[in-house]
Amino acid sequence: MNIGQAAKASGVSAKMIRYYEETGLVMPAERSDKGYRIYSDKDVHTLRFIRRARDLGFTVEGIAELLALWRDRGRHSADVKQMAMGHVAALRRKIIELEEMAATLQTLADCCAGDDRPDCPILMDLAAGADGPAKMPHRFGPLAETKV
Amino acid sequence: MNIGQAAKASGVSAKMIRYYEETGLVMPAERSDKGYRIYSDKDVHTLRFIRRARDLGFTVEGIAELLALWRDRGRHSADVKQMAMGHVAALRRKIIELEEMAATLQTLADCCAGDDRPDCPILMDLAAGADGPAKMPHRFGPLAETKV
DNA sequence: ATAAAGGTTCCCATGATGGGAAGGTCAAGC
DNA sequence: GCTTGACCTTCCCATCATGGGAACCTTTAT
């Protein structure tokens, strides 16, 4: 199977498959005599695992750990569970952060007439000193600035 | 005021102040005869506005629009409100996306014994075909892959 | 005078992803 | 056999907001 077919079968783009190979997340694929990458069903299976983990929001680094556990027949399910719960906790922190932003903005917007006059509590809040009504961001460890 | 003092007073790092200048979000600061950037209280006020908008999750591009509205005395508050509500909508979409991830993972983790045995429904789910139980990601426009 | 602190520019890295160019390969149809 | 289009390869660049650090200059305090 060529990379394009593996991409289609796994839901991971050809670009990303090459990237995962380059960064060591997956083993380098075999090559045809002309240098084309060749994928087996097993490879596609692994790629689908990766795709799935990405869909659940794991970073590539986290996926590497998950893959290692997956391959380790002697793994303890506790280790997997701990990883999963750690990720859930990170997701929840991020959710709370976003909810606070949304709530603040919604409150401000609710106070805004939204007509053709220039007066706007949203701008007034932004322009207010840091001591104003909008909430300061809560720091939750290494999750850093929100990208929405 | 030097850049370090402006940074402290505004909550925006010196690095970011230079970056905002370079990318045109703020006007280039005045310079001393030796080339040091000089900031006024007004500049700091603008920087604090920016900081605040970042804390609410606006992108730099969005902040540029907000700043333009802020400076436009003839603005219509409806325009500001629309921007704010658009951002709230984006935040809510992201929140839902993260909540779905967290719920899926939590469900899987709940089914995981979390002991020293290797059997793990989390890994089984990840290894399952794309037709398995874990939810496929819901596409919500241009918000793209979640970074948590 | 000297040292510390802070300024300047420039380059690099992040994380996951896509775009695109230049060039080789394969398969199908004529 | 030859052309064409689809596909592969590598390599470089861009994203977005942020930080790190080097090399070098200035200001301030001792």
Short mmCIF file of C-alpha atoms (C1' of nucleotides) in Angstrom, two decimals:
data_model
loop_
_atom_site.label_atom_id
_atom_site.label_comp_id
_atom_site.label_asym_id
_atom_site.label_seq_id
_atom_site.Cartn_x
_atom_site.Cartn_y
_atom_site.Cartn_z
CA MET A 1 0.00 0.00 0.00
CA ASN A 2 1.29 3.46 -0.91
CA ILE A 3 1.18 6.39 1.45
CA GLY A 4 -1.90 7.87 -0.18
CA GLN A 5 -3.85 4.68 0.32
CA ALA A 6 -2.63 4.36 3.88
CA ALA A 7 -3.71 7.95 4.44
CA LYS A 8 -7.17 7.26 3.11
CA ALA A 9 -7.48 4.05 5.08
CA SER A 10 -6.29 5.57 8.35
CA GLY A 11 -7.65 9.08 8.20
CA VAL A 12 -4.17 10.49 8.69
CA SER A 13 -2.93 12.73 5.88
CA ALA A 14 0.12 11.67 3.90
CA LYS A 15 1.87 14.77 5.14
CA MET A 16 1.27 13.82 8.72
CA ILE A 17 2.31 10.23 8.18
CA ARG A 18 5.67 11.47 6.92
CA TYR A 19 5.86 13.86 9.84
CA TYR A 20 5.14 11.11 12.35
CA GLU A 21 7.85 9.03 10.77
CA GLU A 22 10.32 11.89 10.81
CA THR A 23 9.67 12.63 14.47
CA GLY A 24 9.88 9.00 15.48
CA LEU A 25 6.27 8.46 16.49
CA VAL A 26 6.10 5.61 14.01
CA MET A 27 8.87 3.43 12.65
CA PRO A 28 10.15 4.36 9.20
CA ALA A 29 8.05 2.59 6.60
CA GLU A 30 9.56 0.05 4.27
CA ARG A 31 10.45 1.33 0.85
CA SER A 32 9.94 -0.02 -2.62
CA ASP A 33 13.00 -0.23 -4.85
CA LYS A 34 12.08 3.18 -6.20
CA GLY A 35 11.82 4.71 -2.76
CA TYR A 36 8.05 4.68 -2.28
CA ARG A 37 6.89 4.06 1.26
CA ILE A 38 5.00 0.80 1.67
CA TYR A 39 2.39 0.23 4.36
CA SER A 40 0.88 -2.94 5.74
CA ASP A 41 -2.54 -3.35 7.34
CA LYS A 42 -0.77 -3.38 10.66
CA ASP A 43 0.79 -0.01 9.90
CA VAL A 44 -2.61 1.36 9.01
CA HIS A 45 -3.94 -0.01 12.26
CA THR A 46 -1.29 1.91 14.15
CA LEU A 47 -2.05 5.04 12.18
CA ARG A 48 -5.70 4.70 13.04
CA PHE A 49 -4.78 4.37 16.70
CA ILE A 50 -2.86 7.59 16.38
CA ARG A 51 -5.69 9.32 14.59
CA ARG A 52 -8.08 8.27 17.29
CA ALA A 53 -5.83 9.48 20.07
CA ARG A 54 -5.42 12.80 18.29
CA ASP A 55 -9.19 13.08 18.04
CA LEU A 56 -9.31 12.70 21.78
CA GLY A 57 -6.92 15.59 22.10
CA PHE A 58 -3.74 13.78 23.05
CA THR A 59 -0.51 15.43 21.98
CA VAL A 60 1.93 13.51 19.85
CA GLU A 61 4.05 13.08 22.94
CA GLY A 62 1.13 11.57 24.80
CA ILE A 63 0.36 9.35 21.87
CA ALA A 64 3.90 8.05 21.95
CA GLU A 65 3.30 6.94 25.54
CA LEU A 66 -0.02 5.41 24.65
CA LEU A 67 1.54 3.51 21.79
CA ALA A 68 4.25 2.21 24.08
CA LEU A 69 1.65 1.00 26.55
CA TRP A 70 -0.39 -0.50 23.75
CA ARG A 71 2.58 -2.52 22.60
CA ASP A 72 3.63 -3.53 26.08
CA ARG A 73 1.86 -6.76 26.86
CA GLY A 74 2.94 -6.47 30.46
CA ARG A 75 1.43 -3.02 30.91
CA HIS A 76 -0.67 -2.20 33.92
CA SER A 77 -4.04 -0.81 33.00
CA ALA A 78 -3.53 1.58 35.90
CA ASP A 79 -0.87 3.35 33.88
CA VAL A 80 -3.18 3.80 30.94
CA LYS A 81 -5.96 4.97 33.17
CA GLN A 82 -3.70 7.45 34.84
CA MET A 83 -2.71 8.92 31.49
CA ALA A 84 -6.31 9.15 30.44
CA MET A 85 -7.40 10.80 33.65
CA GLY A 86 -4.51 13.21 33.52
CA HIS A 87 -5.64 14.23 30.09
CA VAL A 88 -9.24 14.54 31.23
CA ALA A 89 -8.07 16.83 33.99
CA ALA A 90 -6.18 18.98 31.51
CA LEU A 91 -9.24 19.14 29.29
CA ARG A 92 -11.41 20.17 32.20
CA ARG A 93 -9.03 22.93 33.21
CA LYS A 94 -9.07 24.24 29.68
CA ILE A 95 -12.84 24.03 29.54
CA ILE A 96 -13.13 26.06 32.71
CA GLU A 97 -10.74 28.64 31.34
CA LEU A 98 -12.77 29.00 28.16
CA GLU A 99 -16.03 29.06 30.08
CA GLU A 100 -14.77 31.94 32.16
CA MET A 101 -13.85 33.86 29.06
CA ALA A 102 -17.19 33.17 27.47
CA ALA A 103 -19.09 34.11 30.62
CA THR A 104 -17.22 37.39 30.99
CA LEU A 105 -17.77 38.31 27.39
CA GLN A 106 -21.40 37.27 27.46
CA THR A 107 -22.01 39.41 30.49
CA LEU A 108 -20.41 42.38 28.84
CA ALA A 109 -22.31 41.80 25.62
CA ASP A 110 -25.55 41.54 27.54
CA CYS A 111 -24.91 45.05 28.82
CA CYS A 112 -24.19 46.36 25.34
CA ALA A 113 -27.06 48.00 23.51
CA GLY A 114 -25.76 46.78 20.18
CA ASP A 115 -27.16 49.68 18.23
CA ASP A 116 -25.68 52.54 16.23
CA ARG A 117 -24.49 54.47 19.26
CA PRO A 118 -20.82 54.30 20.14
CA ASP A 119 -21.13 53.66 23.88
CA CYS A 120 -20.11 50.13 24.59
CA PRO A 121 -19.49 48.40 27.91
CA ILE A 122 -17.33 45.82 26.18
CA LEU A 123 -14.83 48.42 25.05
CA MET A 124 -15.11 50.19 28.37
CA ASP A 125 -14.18 47.01 30.13
CA LEU A 126 -11.23 46.34 27.86
CA ALA A 127 -10.06 49.89 28.28
CA ALA A 128 -10.44 49.75 32.04
CA GLY A 129 -7.43 49.18 34.22
CA ALA A 130 -6.52 45.63 35.13
CA ASP A 131 -8.43 46.25 38.32
CA GLY A 132 -11.67 46.45 36.37
CA PRO A 133 -14.52 43.98 36.21
CA ALA A 134 -13.23 41.46 33.69
CA LYS A 135 -11.71 38.43 35.29
CA MET A 136 -8.01 37.95 35.24
CA PRO A 137 -7.02 34.70 33.64
CA HIS A 138 -6.61 31.83 36.00
CA ARG A 139 -3.30 30.12 35.70
CA PHE A 140 -3.63 26.38 35.51
CA GLY A 141 -0.14 25.06 35.22
CA PRO A 142 1.54 24.68 31.87
CA LEU A 143 -1.53 24.98 29.70
CA ALA A 144 -0.66 28.51 28.75
CA GLU A 145 -2.50 30.91 26.54
CA THR A 146 -5.73 29.78 25.10
CA LYS A 147 -5.99 29.32 21.40
CA VAL A 148 -9.49 29.25 20.14
CA MET B 1 9.18 55.04 30.32
CA ASN B 2 11.37 52.23 28.99
CA ILE B 3 10.00 49.02 27.57
CA GLY B 4 10.61 47.07 30.75
CA GLN B 5 8.61 49.52 32.80
CA ALA B 6 5.85 49.58 30.21
CA ALA B 7 5.86 45.78 30.32
CA LYS B 8 5.50 45.75 34.07
CA ALA B 9 2.82 48.41 34.01
CA SER B 10 0.78 46.75 31.28
CA GLY B 11 1.28 43.09 31.96
CA VAL B 12 2.57 42.55 28.43
CA SER B 13 6.12 41.20 28.21
CA ALA B 14 8.77 43.32 26.54
CA LYS B 15 9.17 40.63 23.94
CA MET B 16 5.52 40.80 23.08
CA ILE B 17 5.48 44.58 22.99
CA ARG B 18 8.19 44.48 20.36
CA TYR B 19 6.32 41.78 18.51
CA TYR B 20 3.10 43.81 18.51
CA GLU B 21 5.02 46.75 17.16
CA GLU B 22 6.67 44.65 14.48
CA THR B 23 3.40 43.19 13.33
CA GLY B 24 1.64 46.53 13.31
CA LEU B 25 -0.79 45.94 16.15
CA VAL B 26 0.60 49.02 17.85
CA MET B 27 2.34 52.03 16.36
CA PRO B 28 6.12 52.04 16.59
CA ALA B 29 7.15 53.60 19.88
CA GLU B 30 9.14 56.79 20.00
CA ARG B 31 12.83 56.35 20.48
CA SER B 32 15.38 58.07 22.67
CA ASP B 33 18.47 59.43 20.95
CA LYS B 34 20.19 56.16 21.76
CA GLY B 35 17.42 54.07 20.27
CA TYR B 36 15.54 53.02 23.40
CA ARG B 37 11.78 52.76 23.00
CA ILE B 38 9.87 55.31 25.05
CA TYR B 39 6.33 54.73 26.27
CA SER B 40 3.70 57.12 27.52
CA ASP B 41 0.85 56.36 29.89
CA LYS B 42 -1.40 56.32 26.87
CA ASP B 43 0.74 53.63 25.29
CA VAL B 44 0.55 51.59 28.44
CA HIS B 45 -3.19 52.03 28.42
CA THR B 46 -3.33 50.59 24.93
CA LEU B 47 -1.10 47.72 25.95
CA ARG B 48 -3.35 46.97 28.87
CA PHE B 49 -6.31 46.93 26.49
CA ILE B 50 -4.46 44.41 24.40
CA ARG B 51 -3.55 42.32 27.39
CA ARG B 52 -7.12 42.27 28.51
CA ALA B 53 -8.40 41.24 25.12
CA ARG B 54 -5.82 38.45 24.99
CA ASP B 55 -6.99 37.28 28.38
CA LEU B 56 -10.46 37.00 26.91
CA GLY B 57 -9.06 34.81 24.19
CA PHE B 58 -9.12 37.18 21.24
CA THR B 59 -6.50 36.61 18.59
CA VAL B 60 -4.15 39.42 17.67
CA GLU B 61 -6.16 39.89 14.52
CA GLY B 62 -9.35 40.26 16.53
CA ILE B 63 -7.62 42.67 18.87
CA ALA B 64 -6.64 44.81 15.92
CA GLU B 65 -10.32 45.12 15.06
CA LEU B 66 -11.23 45.87 18.64
CA LEU B 67 -8.57 48.54 18.83
CA ALA B 68 -9.87 50.10 15.63
CA LEU B 69 -13.37 50.19 17.06
CA TRP B 70 -12.08 51.56 20.33
CA ARG B 71 -10.41 54.42 18.51
CA ASP B 72 -13.33 55.08 16.23
CA ARG B 73 -15.54 57.57 17.97
CA GLY B 74 -18.23 56.99 15.40
CA ARG B 75 -18.33 53.24 15.98
CA HIS B 76 -21.59 51.44 16.38
CA SER B 77 -21.76 49.41 19.54
CA ALA B 78 -23.52 46.79 17.42
CA ASP B 79 -20.22 46.11 15.67
CA VAL B 80 -18.42 45.57 18.93
CA LYS B 81 -21.18 43.38 20.23
CA GLN B 82 -21.14 41.31 17.08
CA MET B 83 -17.41 40.71 17.44
CA ALA B 84 -17.83 39.75 21.06
CA MET B 85 -20.68 37.39 20.34
CA GLY B 86 -18.82 35.83 17.46
CA HIS B 87 -15.98 35.11 19.80
CA VAL B 88 -18.31 33.74 22.43
CA ALA B 89 -19.72 31.40 19.81
CA ALA B 90 -16.22 30.23 18.89
CA LEU B 91 -15.42 29.66 22.55
CA ARG B 92 -18.60 27.66 23.02
CA ARG B 93 -17.84 25.47 20.04
CA LYS B 94 -14.42 24.78 21.41
CA ILE B 95 -15.83 24.06 24.84
CA ILE B 96 -18.23 21.54 23.39
CA GLU B 97 -15.44 19.89 21.47
CA LEU B 98 -13.33 19.55 24.60
CA GLU B 99 -16.28 18.37 26.62
CA GLU B 100 -16.91 15.61 24.13
CA MET B 101 -13.33 14.49 24.36
CA ALA B 102 -13.40 14.56 28.14
CA ALA B 103 -16.70 12.67 28.27
CA THR B 104 -15.47 9.97 25.93
CA LEU B 105 -12.26 9.52 27.85
CA GLN B 106 -14.00 9.58 31.19
CA THR B 107 -16.38 6.89 30.04
CA LEU B 108 -13.54 4.73 28.87
CA ALA B 109 -11.58 5.32 32.05
CA ASP B 110 -14.62 4.42 34.13
CA CYS B 111 -14.60 1.03 32.43
CA CYS B 112 -10.90 0.53 33.10
CA ALA B 113 -9.99 -1.49 36.17
CA GLY B 114 -6.86 0.57 36.68
CA ASP B 115 -4.93 -2.24 38.30
CA ASP B 116 -1.87 -4.27 37.41
CA ARG B 117 -3.58 -6.29 34.71
CA PRO B 118 -2.97 -5.33 31.10
CA ASP B 119 -6.56 -5.42 29.85
CA CYS B 120 -7.69 -1.90 29.21
CA PRO B 121 -10.82 -0.63 27.49
CA ILE B 122 -9.10 2.66 26.76
CA LEU B 123 -6.46 0.99 24.62
CA MET B 124 -9.06 -1.30 23.14
CA ASP B 125 -11.06 1.70 22.06
CA LEU B 126 -8.08 3.45 20.54
CA ALA B 127 -7.09 0.29 18.74
CA ALA B 128 -10.60 -0.28 17.46
CA GLY B 129 -11.50 0.64 13.91
CA ALA B 130 -12.84 4.12 13.25
CA ASP B 131 -16.29 2.53 13.49
CA GLY B 132 -15.77 1.80 17.16
CA PRO B 133 -17.35 3.46 20.18
CA ALA B 134 -15.24 6.60 20.54
CA LYS B 135 -16.85 9.63 19.00
CA MET B 136 -15.49 11.02 15.81
CA PRO B 137 -14.53 14.63 16.19
CA HIS B 138 -17.23 17.07 15.30
CA ARG B 139 -16.10 19.60 12.80
CA PHE B 140 -17.00 23.11 13.79
CA GLY B 141 -15.73 25.34 11.06
CA PRO B 142 -12.20 26.70 11.11
CA LEU B 143 -11.41 26.04 14.72
CA ALA B 144 -9.27 23.10 13.80
CA GLU B 145 -7.43 20.69 15.98
CA THR B 146 -7.72 21.18 19.67
CA LYS B 147 -4.66 22.16 21.58
CA VAL B 148 -4.95 21.41 25.24
"C1'" DA C 1 36.13 52.87 36.86
"C1'" DT C 2 33.57 49.01 36.99
"C1'" DA C 3 29.73 46.04 37.37
"C1'" DA C 4 24.92 45.09 37.12
"C1'" DA C 5 20.85 45.82 34.99
"C1'" DG C 6 18.48 46.68 31.10
"C1'" DG C 7 18.05 48.14 26.39
"C1'" DT C 8 18.76 46.84 20.98
"C1'" DT C 9 18.59 43.50 16.92
"C1'" DC C 10 18.73 39.00 15.06
"C1'" DC C 11 18.03 34.14 14.91
"C1'" DC C 12 15.88 29.94 16.55
"C1'" DA C 13 12.28 26.91 18.67
"C1'" DT C 14 7.78 25.53 19.82
"C1'" DG C 15 3.31 21.92 17.81
"C1'" DA C 16 0.71 20.10 14.40
"C1'" DT C 17 -0.52 21.06 10.16
"C1'" DG C 18 -0.82 22.57 5.33
"C1'" DG C 19 1.02 24.58 0.79
"C1'" DG C 20 3.85 24.28 -2.88
"C1'" DA C 21 7.96 23.56 -6.01
"C1'" DA C 22 11.05 20.49 -8.47
"C1'" DG C 23 11.66 16.16 -10.04
"C1'" DG C 24 10.96 10.96 -10.36
"C1'" DT C 25 7.42 6.99 -11.08
"C1'" DC C 26 3.42 4.39 -12.30
"C1'" DA C 27 -0.75 3.07 -14.79
"C1'" DA C 28 -4.09 3.71 -18.29
"C1'" DG C 29 -5.33 4.78 -22.83
"C1'" DC C 30 -4.02 5.84 -27.62
"C1'" DG D 1 5.87 2.97 -27.52
"C1'" DC D 2 4.41 7.41 -25.92
"C1'" DT D 3 1.70 10.75 -23.56
"C1'" DT D 4 -0.93 12.14 -19.73
"C1'" DG D 5 -2.42 12.50 -15.29
"C1'" DA D 6 -2.09 10.91 -10.78
"C1'" DC D 7 0.94 9.90 -7.35
"C1'" DC D 8 5.35 9.60 -5.03
"C1'" DT D 9 9.86 11.82 -3.18
"C1'" DT D 10 12.47 15.63 -0.63
"C1'" DC D 11 12.94 20.31 0.74
"C1'" DC D 12 11.50 24.77 2.15
"C1'" DC D 13 8.12 27.98 3.97
"C1'" DA D 14 4.05 29.57 6.78
"C1'" DT D 15 1.03 29.43 10.56
"C1'" DC D 16 0.24 31.79 15.87
"C1'" DA D 17 1.84 33.79 20.06
"C1'" DT D 18 5.44 33.22 22.81
"C1'" DG D 19 9.98 32.52 24.89
"C1'" DG D 20 15.23 31.76 24.85
"C1'" DG D 21 19.50 33.35 23.98
"C1'" DA D 22 23.64 35.62 21.72
"C1'" DA D 23 26.16 39.72 20.68
"C1'" DC D 24 26.47 44.22 21.58
"C1'" DC D 25 25.38 48.96 23.51
"C1'" DT D 26 23.58 52.18 27.37
"C1'" DT D 27 22.34 53.62 31.81
"C1'" DT D 28 22.78 53.64 36.60
"C1'" DA D 29 24.63 52.69 40.94
"C1'" DT D 30 28.50 51.68 43.69
#
